[in-house]
């Protein structure tokens, strides 16, 4: 039986593997795609990971993988179809019909940004279309930004971008916002921010990079084009938690309820990275989670085996 099964090979999962093998634990890493499955792989540029001033997201993931090269752990490329806990062990059934047994699980399957699914979104992703203001806002210093969404992330993103960009538009599909009223009032007080409600994006336009966004008013059906250098899509994330949603406590948005120690409602099952409830989803916080979860898993193993 393995000591630790790490599910997910993004920054959180790879960090967990590193700490697990250093602790001498029998470790297995499971993912459907070891190259490029994680959100970090899609970042055009990462310049907020301490010690690496600037790097492409995929190259950063390559560095993480290189760090694990030759280390004593098993790697299985397959999807997890079921996880059960029987007696004191976890039984993980994979799509390839393999059954893995482990004393603990570090679940680091991540989350993906919800997409608008409109023309130009995919084509201009990384060329003005972004899903993270904190990650990419700096690239649009003194330029225009459009933020789409009406939740806390969208409002926080618009407030953040208002300090960097010359002009910011917040576009939301309804009049009522999900975002908390304090942040919303702050946003409305900012002179370089325009809030547009009852508006849905129709297309993101541009040749080599974002040049404009076309919006449709949901009441009048009238279309408007806003010239902008960037579009920040902030319409929520989708955590990859469906396979464990009946196993551990998850919050109303689908994230696994776990504190900084990664401890969940199910003893021996730890959550790391974007799939966990947390205020800031970044590579650096994911890497930290992976390390902390191994510490929690070691503590659990020492008390239960
Ligand atoms: P969210 O609360 O789910 O809000 C997503 C927003 O995007 C909603 O306003 C939704 O509109 C809109 N939306 C969804 N699909 C859309 C589409 N296809 N086209 C246009 N608009 C669309 O997501 P979130 O803002 O990322 O927040 C997630 C959780 O993290 C929340 O619980 C939030 O409170 C929390 N959070 C907290 C903080 C903080 O405390 N400072 C910061 C960030 C996030 P509708 O409203 O019409 O559904």
CSV table of C-alpha atoms and ligand atoms in Angstrom, one decimal:
chain,number,residue,atom,x,y,z
A,1,UNK,CA,0.0,0.0,0.0
A,2,UNK,CA,1.2,3.5,-0.8
A,3,UNK,CA,1.7,6.1,2.0
A,4,UNK,CA,0.4,8.9,-0.2
A,5,UNK,CA,-1.5,9.1,-3.4
A,6,UNK,CA,-1.2,12.5,-5.0
A,7,UNK,CA,-4.0,13.3,-7.5
A,8,UNK,CA,-3.2,16.1,-9.9
A,9,UNK,CA,0.2,17.1,-11.3
A,10,UNK,CA,0.0,20.9,-11.2
A,11,UNK,CA,2.2,23.0,-8.9
A,12,UNK,CA,0.3,21.8,-5.7
A,13,UNK,CA,0.6,18.1,-6.7
A,14,UNK,CA,4.3,18.2,-7.8
A,15,UNK,CA,5.2,20.1,-4.6
A,16,UNK,CA,3.5,17.4,-2.6
A,17,UNK,CA,5.4,14.7,-4.4
A,18,UNK,CA,8.7,16.4,-3.7
A,19,UNK,CA,8.0,16.8,0.0
A,20,UNK,CA,6.6,13.2,0.2
A,21,UNK,CA,9.7,11.5,-1.4
A,22,UNK,CA,12.0,13.7,0.8
A,23,UNK,CA,10.1,12.3,3.8
A,24,UNK,CA,10.7,8.8,2.5
A,25,UNK,CA,7.1,8.1,1.9
A,26,UNK,CA,5.9,5.6,-0.8
A,27,UNK,CA,4.2,8.0,-3.2
A,28,UNK,CA,2.1,7.6,-6.3
A,29,UNK,CA,1.2,10.5,-8.6
A,30,UNK,CA,-2.0,10.2,-10.7
A,31,UNK,CA,-3.2,12.5,-13.4
A,32,UNK,CA,-4.8,12.3,-16.8
A,33,UNK,CA,-2.2,14.6,-18.4
A,34,UNK,CA,1.3,15.1,-17.0
A,35,UNK,CA,2.1,17.7,-19.7
A,36,UNK,CA,0.0,20.8,-19.6
A,37,UNK,CA,-3.0,19.8,-17.7
A,38,UNK,CA,-2.6,22.5,-15.0
A,39,UNK,CA,-3.8,26.1,-15.2
A,40,UNK,CA,-0.3,27.4,-14.7
A,41,UNK,CA,0.8,25.8,-18.0
A,42,UNK,CA,-1.5,28.2,-19.9
A,43,UNK,CA,0.0,31.4,-18.5
A,44,UNK,CA,1.8,33.3,-21.2
A,45,UNK,CA,4.1,34.9,-18.6
A,46,UNK,CA,4.6,34.2,-14.9
A,47,UNK,CA,6.5,37.0,-13.2
A,48,UNK,CA,5.3,36.7,-9.6
A,49,UNK,CA,7.0,33.5,-8.6
A,50,UNK,CA,9.8,34.5,-6.2
A,51,UNK,CA,13.3,33.8,-7.6
A,52,UNK,CA,12.2,33.5,-11.2
A,53,UNK,CA,11.7,37.1,-12.5
A,54,UNK,CA,10.0,36.0,-15.7
A,55,UNK,CA,9.1,32.7,-17.3
A,56,UNK,CA,6.4,31.1,-19.5
A,57,UNK,CA,3.9,29.1,-17.5
A,58,UNK,CA,4.6,25.9,-19.4
A,59,UNK,CA,8.4,26.3,-18.9
A,60,UNK,CA,7.9,26.9,-15.2
A,61,UNK,CA,5.9,23.6,-15.0
A,62,UNK,CA,8.8,21.9,-16.9
A,63,UNK,CA,11.2,23.1,-14.2
A,64,UNK,CA,8.9,21.7,-11.5
A,65,UNK,CA,8.9,18.3,-13.4
A,66,UNK,CA,12.7,18.4,-13.9
A,67,UNK,CA,13.1,18.9,-10.1
A,68,UNK,CA,11.3,15.5,-9.6
A,69,UNK,CA,13.3,13.7,-12.3
A,70,UNK,CA,14.9,10.5,-10.9
A,71,UNK,CA,13.0,10.8,-7.6
A,72,UNK,CA,11.6,7.6,-6.2
A,73,UNK,CA,7.8,7.8,-6.9
A,74,UNK,CA,5.4,6.1,-9.3
A,75,UNK,CA,3.4,8.0,-11.9
A,76,UNK,CA,0.2,6.7,-13.4
A,77,UNK,CA,-1.5,8.5,-16.3
A,78,UNK,CA,-5.2,7.8,-16.0
A,79,UNK,CA,-8.4,9.5,-14.8
A,80,UNK,CA,-9.7,8.8,-11.3
A,81,UNK,CA,-13.2,7.4,-11.6
A,82,UNK,CA,-13.9,6.6,-7.9
A,83,UNK,CA,-12.4,7.0,-4.5
A,84,UNK,CA,-13.6,5.0,-1.5
A,85,UNK,CA,-12.4,4.7,2.1
A,86,UNK,CA,-12.7,1.2,3.6
A,87,UNK,CA,-11.3,0.4,7.0
A,88,UNK,CA,-8.3,2.6,7.2
A,89,UNK,CA,-7.3,2.7,3.5
A,90,UNK,CA,-8.3,4.6,0.4
A,91,UNK,CA,-9.2,2.7,-2.7
A,92,UNK,CA,-8.8,4.6,-5.9
A,93,UNK,CA,-10.3,3.2,-9.1
A,94,UNK,CA,-8.8,4.5,-12.3
A,95,UNK,CA,-10.2,4.6,-15.8
A,96,UNK,CA,-7.6,2.2,-17.0
A,97,UNK,CA,-9.1,-0.3,-14.5
A,98,UNK,CA,-6.1,-0.1,-12.1
A,99,UNK,CA,-7.0,0.0,-8.4
A,100,UNK,CA,-4.6,1.9,-6.2
A,101,UNK,CA,-4.5,1.6,-2.4
A,102,UNK,CA,-3.1,4.3,-0.2
A,103,UNK,CA,-3.0,5.4,3.5
A,104,UNK,CA,-3.7,9.0,2.5
A,105,UNK,CA,-4.7,11.1,-0.4
A,106,UNK,CA,-3.5,14.6,-1.3
A,107,UNK,CA,-6.1,15.8,-3.8
A,108,UNK,CA,-4.7,18.6,-6.0
A,109,UNK,CA,-6.9,18.3,-9.1
A,110,UNK,CA,-7.2,22.0,-9.5
A,111,UNK,CA,-9.9,24.2,-11.0
A,112,UNK,CA,-10.4,25.8,-14.4
A,113,UNK,CA,-11.7,29.3,-15.2
A,114,UNK,CA,-15.2,29.4,-16.5
A,115,UNK,CA,-15.2,30.7,-20.1
A,116,UNK,CA,-17.6,33.0,-22.0
A,117,UNK,CA,-17.5,30.7,-25.0
A,118,UNK,CA,-17.8,33.7,-27.5
A,119,UNK,CA,-15.9,34.5,-30.7
A,120,UNK,CA,-12.4,35.7,-30.2
A,121,UNK,CA,-12.0,34.4,-26.6
A,122,UNK,CA,-9.8,31.4,-27.3
A,123,UNK,CA,-8.0,33.0,-30.2
A,124,UNK,CA,-6.9,36.1,-28.2
A,125,UNK,CA,-6.3,34.2,-24.9
A,126,UNK,CA,-2.9,35.3,-23.7
A,127,UNK,CA,-3.0,38.2,-26.2
A,128,UNK,CA,-5.2,40.5,-24.1
A,129,UNK,CA,-7.8,38.0,-22.9
A,130,UNK,CA,-6.9,37.0,-19.4
A,131,UNK,CA,-8.6,35.1,-16.5
A,132,UNK,CA,-6.5,36.6,-13.7
A,133,UNK,CA,-6.1,40.3,-13.0
A,134,UNK,CA,-3.5,39.8,-10.3
A,135,UNK,CA,-1.4,37.6,-12.7
A,136,UNK,CA,-1.7,39.7,-15.9
A,137,UNK,CA,-2.8,43.2,-14.9
A,138,UNK,CA,0.7,44.7,-15.0
A,139,UNK,CA,1.0,44.0,-18.7
A,140,UNK,CA,-1.8,46.6,-19.3
A,141,UNK,CA,-0.3,49.5,-17.3
A,142,UNK,CA,-1.8,52.8,-18.6
A,143,UNK,CA,-4.0,50.9,-21.0
A,144,UNK,CA,-7.8,50.1,-21.1
A,145,UNK,CA,-9.3,47.1,-19.5
A,146,UNK,CA,-12.7,45.4,-19.5
A,147,UNK,CA,-13.7,43.1,-16.7
A,148,UNK,CA,-16.6,40.7,-17.2
A,149,UNK,CA,-18.6,39.4,-14.2
A,150,UNK,CA,-20.6,40.5,-11.2
A,151,UNK,CA,-19.1,38.5,-8.3
A,152,UNK,CA,-16.3,39.4,-5.8
A,153,UNK,CA,-13.6,38.3,-8.2
A,154,UNK,CA,-14.8,40.7,-11.0
A,155,UNK,CA,-15.2,43.6,-8.6
A,156,UNK,CA,-11.9,43.0,-6.9
A,157,UNK,CA,-10.3,42.7,-10.3
A,158,UNK,CA,-11.8,45.9,-11.5
A,159,UNK,CA,-10.6,47.8,-8.3
A,160,UNK,CA,-7.1,46.3,-8.7
A,161,UNK,CA,-6.9,47.2,-12.4
A,162,UNK,CA,-8.1,50.7,-11.8
A,163,UNK,CA,-4.8,51.4,-10.0
A,164,UNK,CA,-2.8,50.2,-13.1
A,165,UNK,CA,-5.0,50.9,-16.1
A,166,UNK,CA,-6.1,54.3,-17.5
A,167,UNK,CA,-9.7,53.2,-17.8
A,168,UNK,CA,-11.6,50.2,-16.6
A,169,UNK,CA,-15.1,48.9,-17.6
A,170,UNK,CA,-17.0,46.4,-15.5
A,171,UNK,CA,-19.5,44.5,-17.6
A,172,UNK,CA,-22.2,42.5,-15.8
A,173,UNK,CA,-25.2,40.7,-17.3
A,174,UNK,CA,-27.7,41.8,-14.6
A,175,UNK,CA,-28.4,44.8,-12.5
A,176,UNK,CA,-27.9,43.0,-9.2
A,177,UNK,CA,-24.3,42.0,-8.2
A,178,UNK,CA,-23.2,39.0,-6.2
A,179,UNK,CA,-20.2,40.9,-5.0
A,180,UNK,CA,-20.2,42.3,-1.5
A,181,UNK,CA,-21.6,45.8,-1.2
A,182,UNK,CA,-18.5,47.3,0.4
A,183,UNK,CA,-16.3,46.4,-2.6
A,184,UNK,CA,-19.0,47.4,-5.0
A,185,UNK,CA,-19.4,50.9,-3.4
A,186,UNK,CA,-15.6,51.3,-3.5
A,187,UNK,CA,-15.7,50.4,-7.2
A,188,UNK,CA,-18.5,52.8,-8.0
A,189,UNK,CA,-16.5,55.6,-6.3
A,190,UNK,CA,-13.5,55.2,-8.6
A,191,UNK,CA,-13.3,57.9,-11.3
A,192,UNK,CA,-11.7,55.8,-14.0
A,193,UNK,CA,-14.2,52.9,-13.7
A,194,UNK,CA,-17.5,52.6,-15.6
A,195,UNK,CA,-20.0,50.0,-14.5
A,196,UNK,CA,-22.2,48.6,-17.3
A,197,UNK,CA,-25.1,46.3,-16.3
A,198,UNK,CA,-27.6,44.3,-18.4
A,199,UNK,CA,-24.7,43.8,-20.8
A,200,UNK,CA,-23.4,40.5,-22.2
A,201,UNK,CA,-20.2,40.1,-24.3
A,202,UNK,CA,-20.9,38.9,-27.8
A,203,UNK,CA,-17.4,38.8,-29.2
A,204,UNK,CA,-13.8,39.8,-28.5
A,205,UNK,CA,-12.2,41.4,-31.5
A,206,UNK,CA,-8.7,42.0,-32.7
A,207,UNK,CA,-6.1,40.9,-35.2
A,208,UNK,CA,-3.0,40.1,-33.2
A,209,UNK,CA,-4.2,41.2,-29.8
A,210,UNK,CA,-7.4,42.5,-28.2
A,211,UNK,CA,-8.7,45.7,-29.8
A,212,UNK,CA,-12.3,45.8,-28.7
A,213,UNK,CA,-15.2,43.9,-27.2
A,214,UNK,CA,-18.8,43.8,-28.6
A,215,UNK,CA,-21.5,43.9,-25.9
A,216,UNK,CA,-25.3,43.4,-26.2
A,217,UNK,CA,-27.7,45.1,-23.9
A,218,UNK,CA,-30.0,42.4,-22.6
A,219,UNK,CA,-33.0,44.7,-22.4
A,220,UNK,CA,-32.8,46.8,-25.6
A,221,UNK,CA,-30.7,44.2,-27.6
A,222,UNK,CA,-28.6,47.1,-28.8
A,223,UNK,CA,-24.9,46.3,-29.5
A,224,UNK,CA,-22.0,48.5,-28.4
A,225,UNK,CA,-18.3,48.2,-29.2
A,226,UNK,CA,-15.8,49.2,-26.5
A,227,UNK,CA,-12.2,49.8,-27.5
A,228,UNK,CA,-10.0,48.1,-25.1
A,229,UNK,CA,-6.5,46.5,-24.8
A,230,UNK,CA,-7.6,43.7,-22.5
A,231,UNK,CA,-10.6,41.6,-21.4
A,232,UNK,CA,-10.5,40.0,-18.0
A,233,UNK,CA,-13.0,37.2,-17.8
A,234,UNK,CA,-13.9,36.9,-14.1
A,235,UNK,CA,-17.1,34.8,-14.2
A,236,UNK,CA,-16.1,32.2,-11.6
A,237,UNK,CA,-14.1,29.0,-11.6
A,238,UNK,CA,-15.1,25.4,-11.8
A,239,UNK,CA,-13.3,23.2,-9.3
A,240,UNK,CA,-12.5,19.7,-10.4
A,241,UNK,CA,-14.2,18.1,-7.4
A,242,UNK,CA,-17.1,16.1,-9.0
A,243,UNK,CA,-15.4,12.7,-8.3
A,244,UNK,CA,-15.1,13.5,-4.5
A,245,UNK,CA,-18.2,15.6,-4.0
A,246,UNK,CA,-20.0,13.0,-1.9
A,247,UNK,CA,-16.8,11.9,-0.1
A,248,UNK,CA,-15.7,15.2,1.6
A,249,UNK,CA,-17.3,18.4,2.5
A,250,UNK,CA,-17.4,20.9,-0.3
A,251,UNK,CA,-18.6,24.5,-0.2
A,252,UNK,CA,-21.5,25.8,-2.3
A,253,UNK,CA,-19.2,26.7,-5.2
A,254,UNK,CA,-17.8,23.2,-5.3
A,255,UNK,CA,-14.4,23.8,-3.6
A,256,UNK,CA,-13.2,21.4,-1.0
A,257,UNK,CA,-13.6,22.8,2.5
A,258,UNK,CA,-10.1,22.8,4.0
A,259,UNK,CA,-7.9,25.1,6.0
A,260,UNK,CA,-4.3,26.1,5.5
A,261,UNK,CA,-3.3,22.6,6.7
A,262,UNK,CA,-5.2,21.0,3.9
A,263,UNK,CA,-7.3,18.9,6.4
A,264,UNK,CA,-10.7,18.1,5.1
A,265,UNK,CA,-13.8,16.5,6.7
A,266,UNK,CA,-12.5,13.0,5.8
A,267,UNK,CA,-9.5,11.9,7.9
A,268,UNK,CA,-6.5,11.1,5.7
A,269,UNK,CA,-7.8,13.1,2.7
A,270,UNK,CA,-6.1,16.4,2.2
A,271,UNK,CA,-6.8,19.2,-0.3
A,272,UNK,CA,-4.1,21.3,-1.9
A,273,UNK,CA,-4.1,24.1,-4.5
A,274,UNK,CA,-6.9,25.6,-6.5
A,275,UNK,CA,-9.5,22.9,-5.6
A,276,UNK,CA,-9.4,24.0,-1.9
A,277,UNK,CA,-11.3,27.0,-0.4
A,278,UNK,CA,-8.8,29.8,-0.3
A,279,UNK,CA,-8.6,33.6,-1.0
A,280,UNK,CA,-5.7,33.6,-3.6
A,281,UNK,CA,-5.2,31.0,-6.3
A,282,UNK,CA,-1.7,31.4,-7.6
A,283,UNK,CA,1.3,29.1,-8.3
A,284,UNK,CA,3.0,30.2,-5.1
A,285,UNK,CA,0.0,29.4,-2.9
A,286,UNK,CA,-0.5,26.0,-4.6
A,287,UNK,CA,3.2,25.0,-4.1
A,288,UNK,CA,2.9,26.0,-0.5
A,289,UNK,CA,-0.3,23.9,-0.1
A,290,UNK,CA,1.4,20.8,-1.5
A,291,UNK,CA,4.2,21.0,1.1
A,292,UNK,CA,1.8,21.7,4.0
A,293,UNK,CA,-0.4,18.8,3.1
A,294,UNK,CA,2.5,16.4,3.2
A,295,UNK,CA,3.2,17.6,6.7
A,296,UNK,CA,-0.4,17.0,7.7
A,297,UNK,CA,-0.4,13.6,6.0
A,298,UNK,CA,2.8,12.6,8.0
A,299,UNK,CA,1.1,13.6,11.2
A,300,UNK,CA,-2.0,11.5,10.2
A,301,UNK,CA,0.1,8.4,9.3
A,302,UNK,CA,2.1,8.6,12.5
A,303,UNK,CA,-1.1,8.6,14.6
A,304,UNK,CA,-3.1,6.0,12.6
A,305,UNK,CA,-0.6,3.3,11.3
B,1,LIG,P1,-19.1,34.0,-8.6
B,1,LIG,O1,-19.5,34.5,-7.3
B,1,LIG,O2,-19.7,32.7,-9.0
B,1,LIG,O3,-19.6,35.1,-9.7
B,1,LIG,C1,-19.5,34.9,-11.0
B,1,LIG,C2,-20.1,36.1,-11.7
B,1,LIG,O4,-20.0,35.8,-13.1
B,1,LIG,C3,-21.6,36.2,-11.5
B,1,LIG,O5,-21.9,37.6,-11.3
B,1,LIG,C4,-22.3,35.7,-12.7
B,1,LIG,O6,-23.4,36.4,-13.1
B,1,LIG,C5,-21.2,36.0,-13.8
B,1,LIG,N1,-21.3,35.0,-14.8
B,1,LIG,C6,-21.2,33.6,-14.8
B,1,LIG,N2,-21.3,33.1,-16.0
B,1,LIG,C7,-21.4,34.1,-16.9
B,1,LIG,C8,-21.4,34.2,-18.3
B,1,LIG,N3,-21.4,33.1,-19.0
B,1,LIG,N4,-21.5,35.4,-18.8
B,1,LIG,C9,-21.5,36.5,-18.1
B,1,LIG,N5,-21.4,36.5,-16.7
B,1,LIG,C10,-21.4,35.3,-16.1
B,1,LIG,O7,-17.5,33.8,-8.8
B,1,LIG,P2,-16.3,34.7,-8.2
B,1,LIG,O8,-16.6,36.1,-8.3
B,1,LIG,O9,-15.1,34.1,-8.8
B,1,LIG,O10,-16.3,34.3,-6.7
B,1,LIG,C11,-16.3,32.9,-6.3
B,1,LIG,C12,-16.3,32.8,-4.7
B,1,LIG,O11,-15.1,33.3,-4.2
B,1,LIG,C13,-17.5,33.6,-4.2
B,1,LIG,O12,-18.0,32.9,-3.0
B,1,LIG,C14,-16.8,34.9,-3.7
B,1,LIG,O13,-17.5,35.5,-2.7
B,1,LIG,C15,-15.4,34.4,-3.3
B,1,LIG,N6,-14.5,35.5,-3.4
B,1,LIG,C16,-14.3,36.3,-2.4
B,1,LIG,C17,-13.4,37.4,-2.5
B,1,LIG,C18,-13.3,38.3,-1.3
B,1,LIG,O14,-13.8,38.0,-0.3
B,1,LIG,N7,-12.6,39.4,-1.5
B,1,LIG,C19,-12.7,37.6,-3.6
B,1,LIG,C20,-12.9,36.8,-4.7
B,1,LIG,C21,-13.8,35.7,-4.6
B,1,LIG,P3,-24.8,36.2,-12.2
B,1,LIG,O15,-24.6,36.9,-11.0
B,1,LIG,O16,-25.8,36.7,-13.1
B,1,LIG,O17,-24.9,34.7,-12.0
